[in-house]
mmCIF file of C-alpha atoms and ligand atoms in Angstrom:
data_model
loop_
_atom_site.group_PDB
_atom_site.id
_atom_site.type_symbol
_atom_site.label_atom_id
_atom_site.label_comp_id
_atom_site.label_asym_id
_atom_site.label_seq_id
_atom_site.Cartn_x
_atom_site.Cartn_y
_atom_site.Cartn_z
ATOM 1 C CA MET A 1398 171.489 123.889 60.988
ATOM 2 C CA ASN A 1399 171.738 122.169 64.326
ATOM 3 C CA PRO A 1400 169.874 118.848 63.977
ATOM 4 C CA ASN A 1401 169.235 118.655 67.715
ATOM 5 C CA PRO A 1402 168.505 122.143 69.030
ATOM 6 C CA ASN A 1403 167.314 120.951 72.443
ATOM 7 C CA PRO A 1404 169.726 118.216 73.561
ATOM 8 C CA THR A 1405 168.318 118.162 77.103
ATOM 9 C CA CYS A 1406 164.823 116.804 77.691
ATOM 10 C CA PHE A 1407 162.427 116.622 80.613
ATOM 11 C CA ALA A 1408 159.313 114.618 81.423
ATOM 12 C CA TYR A 1409 156.445 115.894 83.551
ATOM 13 C CA ASP A 1410 152.774 114.950 83.845
ATOM 14 C CA ALA A 1411 150.256 116.521 86.207
ATOM 15 C CA VAL A 1412 148.993 113.057 87.173
ATOM 16 C CA GLU A 1413 151.717 113.191 89.857
ATOM 17 C CA GLN A 1414 149.465 115.618 91.768
ATOM 18 C CA LEU A 1415 147.003 112.802 92.526
ATOM 19 C CA HIS A 1416 149.537 111.338 94.952
ATOM 20 C CA THR A 1417 149.508 113.740 97.872
ATOM 21 C CA LEU A 1418 148.734 113.892 101.548
ATOM 22 C CA PRO A 1419 148.469 117.207 103.407
ATOM 23 C CA GLY A 1420 151.075 117.510 106.126
ATOM 24 C CA HIS A 1421 153.294 114.782 104.645
ATOM 25 C CA PRO A 1422 156.711 116.049 103.461
ATOM 26 C CA GLU A 1423 156.445 114.125 100.155
ATOM 27 C CA ASN A 1424 153.402 115.969 98.783
ATOM 28 C CA ARG A 1425 152.384 117.583 95.498
ATOM 29 C CA GLU A 1426 153.556 121.051 96.517
ATOM 30 C CA ARG A 1427 157.119 119.860 95.943
ATOM 31 C CA LEU A 1428 156.892 119.788 92.161
ATOM 32 C CA GLN A 1429 154.572 122.789 91.962
ATOM 33 C CA SER A 1430 157.442 124.885 93.335
ATOM 34 C CA VAL A 1431 159.898 123.319 90.903
ATOM 35 C CA MET A 1432 157.726 123.809 87.829
ATOM 36 C CA ALA A 1433 156.938 127.423 88.781
ATOM 37 C CA LEU A 1434 160.635 128.322 88.995
ATOM 38 C CA LEU A 1435 161.523 126.522 85.742
ATOM 39 C CA GLU A 1436 158.656 128.305 83.998
ATOM 40 C CA ASP A 1437 159.722 131.671 85.403
ATOM 41 C CA ARG A 1438 163.306 131.210 84.180
ATOM 42 C CA GLY A 1439 162.188 130.056 80.728
ATOM 43 C CA LEU A 1440 163.785 126.643 81.139
ATOM 44 C CA LEU A 1441 160.700 124.616 80.209
ATOM 45 C CA ASP A 1442 160.760 126.251 76.774
ATOM 46 C CA ALA A 1443 164.514 125.696 76.459
ATOM 47 C CA MET A 1444 164.250 121.893 76.753
ATOM 48 C CA GLN A 1445 162.506 119.161 74.809
ATOM 49 C CA ALA A 1446 159.392 117.896 76.595
ATOM 50 C CA VAL A 1447 158.972 114.136 76.246
ATOM 51 C CA PRO A 1448 155.449 112.731 76.646
ATOM 52 C CA VAL A 1449 154.784 110.562 79.695
ATOM 53 C CA SER A 1450 152.964 107.248 79.577
ATOM 54 C CA SER A 1451 152.414 104.735 82.366
ATOM 55 C CA VAL A 1452 154.922 101.938 82.737
ATOM 56 C CA PRO A 1453 153.237 98.804 81.337
ATOM 57 C CA ARG A 1454 152.399 96.155 83.892
ATOM 58 C CA SER A 1455 154.625 93.658 82.040
ATOM 59 C CA GLN A 1456 157.674 95.908 82.562
ATOM 60 C CA LEU A 1457 156.735 96.629 86.172
ATOM 61 C CA HIS A 1458 157.080 92.900 86.828
ATOM 62 C CA TRP A 1459 160.723 92.995 85.695
ATOM 63 C CA VAL A 1460 161.425 94.470 89.125
ATOM 64 C CA HIS A 1461 158.310 94.080 91.301
ATOM 65 C CA ALA A 1462 156.436 90.999 92.492
ATOM 66 C CA PRO A 1463 152.958 90.859 90.908
ATOM 67 C CA ALA A 1464 151.389 90.397 94.370
ATOM 68 C CA TYR A 1465 152.979 93.667 95.549
ATOM 69 C CA VAL A 1466 151.727 95.576 92.504
ATOM 70 C CA ASP A 1467 148.238 94.120 93.101
ATOM 71 C CA HIS A 1468 148.449 95.244 96.735
ATOM 72 C CA VAL A 1469 149.245 98.867 95.798
ATOM 73 C CA GLN A 1470 146.441 98.929 93.225
ATOM 74 C CA ALA A 1471 143.939 97.391 95.663
ATOM 75 C CA LEU A 1472 144.872 99.836 98.425
ATOM 76 C CA ASP A 1473 144.375 102.747 96.006
ATOM 77 C CA GLU A 1474 140.980 101.419 94.880
ATOM 78 C CA ALA A 1475 139.894 100.778 98.476
ATOM 79 C CA GLY A 1476 140.363 104.443 99.337
ATOM 80 C CA GLY A 1477 143.995 104.435 100.463
ATOM 81 C CA GLY A 1478 146.175 103.355 103.351
ATOM 82 C CA HIS A 1479 149.824 102.935 104.230
ATOM 83 C CA LEU A 1480 152.559 100.620 102.876
ATOM 84 C CA ASP A 1481 154.657 101.399 105.947
ATOM 85 C CA PRO A 1482 154.319 104.124 108.600
ATOM 86 C CA ASP A 1483 155.989 106.681 106.247
ATOM 87 C CA THR A 1484 154.522 105.637 102.926
ATOM 88 C CA TYR A 1485 150.955 106.499 102.026
ATOM 89 C CA VAL A 1486 148.658 105.426 99.199
ATOM 90 C CA VAL A 1487 145.604 107.553 98.315
ATOM 91 C CA PRO A 1488 143.132 107.210 95.428
ATOM 92 C CA GLY A 1489 145.225 108.106 92.362
ATOM 93 C CA SER A 1490 148.555 107.067 93.883
ATOM 94 C CA TYR A 1491 148.741 103.974 91.687
ATOM 95 C CA ARG A 1492 148.293 106.020 88.500
ATOM 96 C CA ALA A 1493 150.822 108.583 89.699
ATOM 97 C CA ALA A 1494 153.358 105.881 90.543
ATOM 98 C CA LEU A 1495 152.935 104.177 87.143
ATOM 99 C CA ALA A 1496 153.489 107.559 85.470
ATOM 100 C CA SER A 1497 156.480 108.391 87.670
ATOM 101 C CA ALA A 1498 158.209 105.211 86.479
ATOM 102 C CA GLY A 1499 156.964 105.746 82.917
ATOM 103 C CA ALA A 1500 158.338 109.286 82.818
ATOM 104 C CA LEU A 1501 161.883 108.189 83.584
ATOM 105 C CA ILE A 1502 161.542 105.409 81.029
ATOM 106 C CA ALA A 1503 160.454 108.023 78.467
ATOM 107 C CA VAL A 1504 163.583 110.069 79.206
ATOM 108 C CA VAL A 1505 165.740 106.941 78.904
ATOM 109 C CA ASP A 1506 164.072 106.057 75.587
ATOM 110 C CA ALA A 1507 164.771 109.574 74.254
ATOM 111 C CA VAL A 1508 168.400 109.466 75.387
ATOM 112 C CA ILE A 1509 169.167 105.983 74.053
ATOM 113 C CA THR A 1510 167.502 106.578 70.694
ATOM 114 C CA GLY A 1511 169.346 109.879 70.277
ATOM 115 C CA LYS A 1512 166.301 112.147 70.370
ATOM 116 C CA ALA A 1513 167.937 113.829 73.362
ATOM 117 C CA ARG A 1514 171.469 113.807 74.757
ATOM 118 C CA ASN A 1515 170.400 113.780 78.402
ATOM 119 C CA GLY A 1516 167.355 114.562 80.488
ATOM 120 C CA MET A 1517 165.483 114.538 83.749
ATOM 121 C CA SER A 1518 162.200 113.093 84.910
ATOM 122 C CA LEU A 1519 160.404 115.689 87.031
ATOM 123 C CA MET A 1520 158.003 113.257 88.632
ATOM 124 C CA ARG A 1521 157.033 111.708 91.946
ATOM 125 C CA PRO A 1522 156.503 109.578 94.006
ATOM 126 C CA PRO A 1523 160.219 108.816 94.325
ATOM 127 C CA GLY A 1524 161.543 105.265 94.015
ATOM 128 C CA HIS A 1525 164.968 104.424 95.434
ATOM 129 C CA HIS A 1526 163.711 102.863 98.686
ATOM 130 C CA ALA A 1527 161.132 100.604 96.985
ATOM 131 C CA LEU A 1528 161.931 96.896 97.250
ATOM 132 C CA PRO A 1529 160.688 94.223 94.816
ATOM 133 C CA ASP A 1530 157.892 93.199 97.187
ATOM 134 C CA ARG A 1531 157.485 96.219 99.450
ATOM 135 C CA GLY A 1532 157.136 99.996 99.289
ATOM 136 C CA MET A 1533 158.883 102.079 101.943
ATOM 137 C CA GLY A 1534 160.419 105.481 102.620
ATOM 138 C CA PHE A 1535 157.841 107.462 100.556
ATOM 139 C CA CYS A 1536 158.574 105.186 97.537
ATOM 140 C CA LEU A 1537 156.030 102.985 95.720
ATOM 141 C CA PHE A 1538 157.811 101.644 92.620
ATOM 142 C CA ALA A 1539 161.538 101.513 91.889
ATOM 143 C CA ASN A 1540 161.662 104.064 89.059
ATOM 144 C CA VAL A 1541 165.407 103.990 88.450
ATOM 145 C CA ALA A 1542 165.672 100.209 88.631
ATOM 146 C CA LEU A 1543 162.796 99.841 86.173
ATOM 147 C CA ALA A 1544 164.449 102.300 83.774
ATOM 148 C CA ALA A 1545 167.694 100.328 83.975
ATOM 149 C CA ARG A 1546 165.863 97.110 83.087
ATOM 150 C CA VAL A 1547 164.101 98.802 80.165
ATOM 151 C CA ALA A 1548 167.458 100.080 78.899
ATOM 152 C CA GLN A 1549 168.723 96.509 78.946
ATOM 153 C CA ARG A 1550 165.715 94.499 77.787
ATOM 154 C CA VAL A 1551 164.109 96.928 75.338
ATOM 155 C CA HIS A 1552 167.194 98.716 74.026
ATOM 156 C CA GLY A 1553 169.802 95.978 74.420
ATOM 157 C CA LEU A 1554 172.272 97.906 76.578
ATOM 158 C CA GLU A 1555 174.521 95.770 78.752
ATOM 159 C CA ARG A 1556 176.035 97.977 81.462
ATOM 160 C CA ILE A 1557 174.171 100.671 83.395
ATOM 161 C CA LEU A 1558 175.632 102.834 86.187
ATOM 162 C CA ILE A 1559 173.261 104.225 88.817
ATOM 163 C CA ILE A 1560 174.504 107.181 90.883
ATOM 164 C CA ASP A 1561 172.444 107.989 93.995
ATOM 165 C CA TRP A 1562 173.260 111.328 95.642
ATOM 166 C CA ASP A 1563 170.071 111.465 97.721
ATOM 167 C CA VAL A 1564 171.063 111.859 101.383
ATOM 168 C CA HIS A 1565 169.404 108.537 102.217
ATOM 169 C CA HIS A 1566 170.848 105.220 101.105
ATOM 170 C CA GLY A 1567 169.074 103.793 98.043
ATOM 171 C CA ASN A 1568 168.421 100.442 99.686
ATOM 172 C CA GLY A 1569 165.812 99.393 97.129
ATOM 173 C CA THR A 1570 168.063 99.998 94.142
ATOM 174 C CA GLU A 1571 170.947 98.283 95.893
ATOM 175 C CA ALA A 1572 168.845 95.223 96.768
ATOM 176 C CA ILE A 1573 167.533 94.814 93.214
ATOM 177 C CA PHE A 1574 171.016 94.763 91.658
ATOM 178 C CA TYR A 1575 173.138 93.488 94.559
ATOM 179 C CA ASP A 1576 174.163 90.273 92.783
ATOM 180 C CA ASP A 1577 173.932 91.692 89.242
ATOM 181 C CA PRO A 1578 177.271 92.599 87.601
ATOM 182 C CA THR A 1579 175.521 94.456 84.747
ATOM 183 C CA VAL A 1580 174.128 97.308 86.874
ATOM 184 C CA ALA A 1581 176.616 99.204 89.035
ATOM 185 C CA PHE A 1582 175.381 101.232 92.003
ATOM 186 C CA PHE A 1583 177.212 104.185 93.594
ATOM 187 C CA SER A 1584 175.635 105.870 96.622
ATOM 188 C CA THR A 1585 176.620 108.754 98.892
ATOM 189 C CA HIS A 1586 174.495 108.941 102.039
ATOM 190 C CA GLN A 1587 174.431 110.130 105.627
ATOM 191 C CA TYR A 1588 175.276 107.180 107.861
ATOM 192 C CA PRO A 1589 174.107 105.800 110.201
ATOM 193 C CA TYR A 1590 170.740 107.122 109.143
ATOM 194 C CA TYR A 1591 167.460 106.053 107.541
ATOM 195 C CA PRO A 1592 167.057 103.340 106.228
ATOM 196 C CA GLY A 1593 170.098 101.917 108.048
ATOM 197 C CA THR A 1594 171.746 100.172 105.092
ATOM 198 C CA GLY A 1595 174.723 101.309 102.982
ATOM 199 C CA ALA A 1596 177.847 100.295 104.910
ATOM 200 C CA ALA A 1597 181.137 100.696 103.022
ATOM 201 C CA GLU A 1598 181.730 96.946 103.238
ATOM 202 C CA ASP A 1599 178.511 96.233 101.323
ATOM 203 C CA VAL A 1600 179.969 95.881 97.823
ATOM 204 C CA GLY A 1601 177.602 93.433 96.123
ATOM 205 C CA GLN A 1602 177.602 89.666 96.191
ATOM 206 C CA GLY A 1603 178.211 86.688 93.913
ATOM 207 C CA PRO A 1604 178.773 87.859 90.332
ATOM 208 C CA GLY A 1605 177.814 91.379 91.457
ATOM 209 C CA ARG A 1606 180.653 91.621 93.969
ATOM 210 C CA GLY A 1607 182.467 94.936 93.448
ATOM 211 C CA THR A 1608 179.723 96.628 91.427
ATOM 212 C CA THR A 1609 178.118 98.310 94.454
ATOM 213 C CA MET A 1610 180.057 101.222 95.974
ATOM 214 C CA ASN A 1611 178.631 102.673 99.182
ATOM 215 C CA VAL A 1612 180.048 105.921 100.581
ATOM 216 C CA PRO A 1613 178.598 106.343 104.100
ATOM 217 C CA LEU A 1614 179.156 109.862 105.425
ATOM 218 C CA PRO A 1615 179.177 111.757 108.730
ATOM 219 C CA PRO A 1616 176.954 114.877 108.798
ATOM 220 C CA GLY A 1617 178.127 118.129 107.213
ATOM 221 C CA VAL A 1618 180.445 116.931 104.422
ATOM 222 C CA GLY A 1619 179.541 119.880 102.188
ATOM 223 C CA ASP A 1620 180.316 120.791 98.574
ATOM 224 C CA HIS A 1621 184.080 120.357 98.715
ATOM 225 C CA GLY A 1622 183.851 116.928 100.351
ATOM 226 C CA TYR A 1623 181.221 115.698 97.912
ATOM 227 C CA LEU A 1624 183.305 116.858 94.937
ATOM 228 C CA ARG A 1625 186.355 115.062 96.313
ATOM 229 C CA ILE A 1626 184.266 111.897 96.671
ATOM 230 C CA PHE A 1627 183.009 112.215 93.108
ATOM 231 C CA ASP A 1628 186.507 112.899 91.742
ATOM 232 C CA GLU A 1629 188.395 110.304 93.804
ATOM 233 C CA LEU A 1630 185.816 107.502 94.085
ATOM 234 C CA LEU A 1631 182.981 107.864 91.569
ATOM 235 C CA ILE A 1632 185.100 108.700 88.525
ATOM 236 C CA PRO A 1633 187.523 105.751 88.864
ATOM 237 C CA PHE A 1634 184.596 103.437 89.716
ATOM 238 C CA ALA A 1635 182.758 104.603 86.579
ATOM 239 C CA MET A 1636 185.845 104.366 84.370
ATOM 240 C CA ARG A 1637 186.464 100.813 85.500
ATOM 241 C CA PHE A 1638 182.833 99.795 84.891
ATOM 242 C CA GLN A 1639 182.491 101.574 81.499
ATOM 243 C CA PRO A 1640 178.716 102.118 81.547
ATOM 244 C CA GLU A 1641 176.690 102.570 78.376
ATOM 245 C CA LEU A 1642 174.120 104.704 80.213
ATOM 246 C CA ILE A 1643 174.145 106.594 83.513
ATOM 247 C CA LEU A 1644 171.039 106.996 85.666
ATOM 248 C CA VAL A 1645 170.955 109.309 88.676
ATOM 249 C CA SER A 1646 168.768 109.196 91.779
ATOM 250 C CA ALA A 1647 168.864 112.927 92.468
ATOM 251 C CA GLY A 1648 167.650 113.875 95.910
ATOM 252 C CA TYR A 1649 168.060 117.402 97.220
ATOM 253 C CA ASP A 1650 167.915 116.452 100.893
ATOM 254 C CA ALA A 1651 171.710 116.601 101.306
ATOM 255 C CA HIS A 1652 171.356 120.403 101.297
ATOM 256 C CA TRP A 1653 172.224 122.088 104.602
ATOM 257 C CA GLN A 1654 168.711 123.485 105.015
ATOM 258 C CA ASP A 1655 166.837 120.253 104.388
ATOM 259 C CA PRO A 1656 164.576 119.504 107.357
ATOM 260 C CA LEU A 1657 165.256 115.735 107.331
ATOM 261 C CA ALA A 1658 169.069 115.552 107.087
ATOM 262 C CA SER A 1659 172.300 117.506 107.436
ATOM 263 C CA GLU A 1660 175.005 116.872 104.807
ATOM 264 C CA GLY A 1661 175.817 120.541 104.191
ATOM 265 C CA LEU A 1662 175.601 120.802 100.400
ATOM 266 C CA SER A 1663 174.771 124.170 98.840
ATOM 267 C CA LEU A 1664 172.658 124.825 95.757
ATOM 268 C CA LEU A 1665 175.780 125.553 93.719
ATOM 269 C CA GLY A 1666 177.111 122.220 94.992
ATOM 270 C CA PHE A 1667 174.268 120.403 93.250
ATOM 271 C CA ALA A 1668 175.175 122.178 89.992
ATOM 272 C CA GLN A 1669 178.766 120.975 90.422
ATOM 273 C CA LEU A 1670 177.736 117.392 91.174
ATOM 274 C CA ALA A 1671 175.480 117.369 88.123
ATOM 275 C CA SER A 1672 178.194 118.751 85.875
ATOM 276 C CA ARG A 1673 180.661 116.119 87.147
ATOM 277 C CA VAL A 1674 178.135 113.406 86.321
ATOM 278 C CA ARG A 1675 177.510 114.954 82.903
ATOM 279 C CA ASP A 1676 181.277 114.933 82.266
ATOM 280 C CA VAL A 1677 181.493 111.256 83.275
ATOM 281 C CA ALA A 1678 178.643 110.461 80.874
ATOM 282 C CA GLU A 1679 180.335 112.414 78.091
ATOM 283 C CA THR A 1680 183.546 110.468 78.682
ATOM 284 C CA CYS A 1681 182.040 106.986 79.113
ATOM 285 C CA CYS A 1682 178.867 106.821 77.119
ATOM 286 C CA ALA A 1683 178.462 109.636 74.579
ATOM 287 C CA GLY A 1684 176.653 111.755 77.145
ATOM 288 C CA LYS A 1685 173.806 109.302 77.772
ATOM 289 C CA LEU A 1686 172.423 110.410 81.128
ATOM 290 C CA ALA A 1687 168.931 110.305 82.641
ATOM 291 C CA ILE A 1688 168.169 111.809 86.048
ATOM 292 C CA ALA A 1689 165.262 110.949 88.335
ATOM 293 C CA LEU A 1690 163.925 113.061 91.175
ATOM 294 C CA GLU A 1691 164.082 111.436 94.598
ATOM 295 C CA GLY A 1692 163.941 113.352 97.920
ATOM 296 C CA GLY A 1693 164.303 116.999 98.956
ATOM 297 C CA TYR A 1694 161.880 118.526 101.430
ATOM 298 C CA ASN A 1695 162.742 122.229 101.574
ATOM 299 C CA ARG A 1696 160.848 123.605 98.600
ATOM 300 C CA THR A 1697 163.222 126.497 97.856
ATOM 301 C CA VAL A 1698 166.139 124.068 97.922
ATOM 302 C CA LEU A 1699 164.280 121.597 95.734
ATOM 303 C CA SER A 1700 163.316 124.198 93.117
ATOM 304 C CA TYR A 1701 166.757 125.736 92.751
ATOM 305 C CA GLY A 1702 168.476 122.369 93.099
ATOM 306 C CA VAL A 1703 166.510 120.916 90.189
ATOM 307 C CA MET A 1704 167.027 124.070 88.133
ATOM 308 C CA ASN A 1705 170.783 124.011 88.728
ATOM 309 C CA THR A 1706 170.877 120.327 87.778
ATOM 310 C CA LEU A 1707 169.079 121.038 84.501
ATOM 311 C CA LEU A 1708 171.426 123.954 83.760
ATOM 312 C CA ALA A 1709 174.356 121.576 84.252
ATOM 313 C CA LEU A 1710 172.785 119.047 81.873
ATOM 314 C CA MET A 1711 172.573 121.830 79.301
ATOM 315 C CA GLY A 1712 176.190 122.836 79.924
ATOM 316 C CA GLU A 1713 175.029 126.140 81.407
ATOM 317 C CA GLU A 1714 175.987 125.650 85.047
ATOM 318 C CA ALA A 1715 177.469 129.169 85.040
ATOM 319 C CA GLY A 1716 173.842 130.316 85.220
ATOM 320 C CA ALA A 1717 173.183 128.353 88.424
ATOM 321 C CA GLU A 1718 171.595 130.378 91.231
ATOM 322 C CA ASP A 1719 171.961 130.081 95.000
ATOM 323 C CA PRO A 1720 169.672 132.427 96.949
ATOM 324 C CA ILE A 1721 170.464 130.568 100.209
ATOM 325 C CA GLY A 1722 174.270 130.397 100.223
ATOM 326 C CA PRO A 1723 176.635 127.888 101.849
ATOM 327 C CA PRO A 1724 176.428 126.704 105.472
ATOM 328 C CA ALA A 1725 178.511 128.480 108.100
ATOM 329 C CA TYR A 1726 179.813 125.398 109.887
ATOM 330 C CA ALA A 1727 183.162 123.648 109.511
ATOM 331 C CA VAL A 1728 183.307 120.462 107.453
ATOM 332 C CA PRO A 1729 184.632 117.153 108.794
ATOM 333 C CA ASP A 1730 187.789 115.551 107.479
ATOM 334 C CA ILE A 1731 186.864 112.770 105.056
ATOM 335 C CA ASP A 1732 190.382 111.542 104.200
ATOM 336 C CA ASP A 1733 189.851 108.346 106.204
ATOM 337 C CA ILE A 1734 186.588 107.532 104.454
ATOM 338 C CA ILE A 1735 188.068 108.037 101.004
ATOM 339 C CA THR A 1736 191.152 105.961 101.842
ATOM 340 C CA ARG A 1737 189.014 103.181 103.310
ATOM 341 C CA ILE A 1738 186.703 102.939 100.317
ATOM 342 C CA LYS A 1739 189.634 102.988 97.872
ATOM 343 C CA ARG A 1740 191.100 100.050 99.782
ATOM 344 C CA ILE A 1741 187.816 98.120 99.879
ATOM 345 C CA HIS A 1742 187.365 98.603 96.118
ATOM 346 C CA HIS A 1743 191.033 98.190 95.140
ATOM 347 C CA LEU A 1744 191.235 101.651 93.559
ATOM 348 C CA ALA A 1745 194.708 103.086 93.097
HETATM 349 ZN ZN1 ZN B 1847 166.195 111.098 100.685
#
């Protein structure tokens, strides 16, 4: 008998719906579309569901300044407001944000303790732009960074690799670990673009020098270019670092139909990226992989992108679906970018 019939897990809690603002691209309709498709395809029943609890305040302070956390809570209780022009807080946002971080932590707990082999947190608000003392870019708390700290301080892991394939640079994650050699950060992102950070020369500092790899991209790189970048840059970077756990900031806004960006990925491309990452985790760290939802603002893209990611986690990427198809435009040559980043990071 198979002792672990559902090796892939997911975390979801409807409290995420409290954080919403009509007309804002990062609203509760995003996950409603995702959950409806997963339900329709029977995937929710095919995975383990891990219960979600709020991140405790004590753990939140491992990444965030107490005064910032107080500010978010006070804004919520005062009826809402904005952390920056893009980033809203409404009554319930604080609870949703605590649960969004807690959900990824629950997936990480399940993966590290062996209850699951890998998994995904299907929660929002997203987190990769959140700084220790400031929310920005639709992000309140730094979900992935918090999960990395929990993996280290609760579970005793030493080396965590964070892969960020959201089309925007994960400036918050980078800032939190920029001088930390124990958490490596790999990011592909359109550049120059919001939030403006993520130059190839930004590689970390002090003891963390070399453990940040930024891959800034021109528009339209597409599936083939992204796979080359993963094969030629991410895999050697990961092999050199030898992580004990991999976390992913999975945005779906690098798809060619996303309204906010234009990197040219297809829905099958996301399945391929996810299966590459799964293979890296299988090679480096006994499969230990936890994925967090970040951006993605075309709801069809988001739904199928998440589904294809989960199928890849389960080793069933052959079942991935793409009702939209690939873009029609030509892709730019990325040889120079790959060569430059190999030189900056001393990769053969
Ligand atoms: Zn994004």
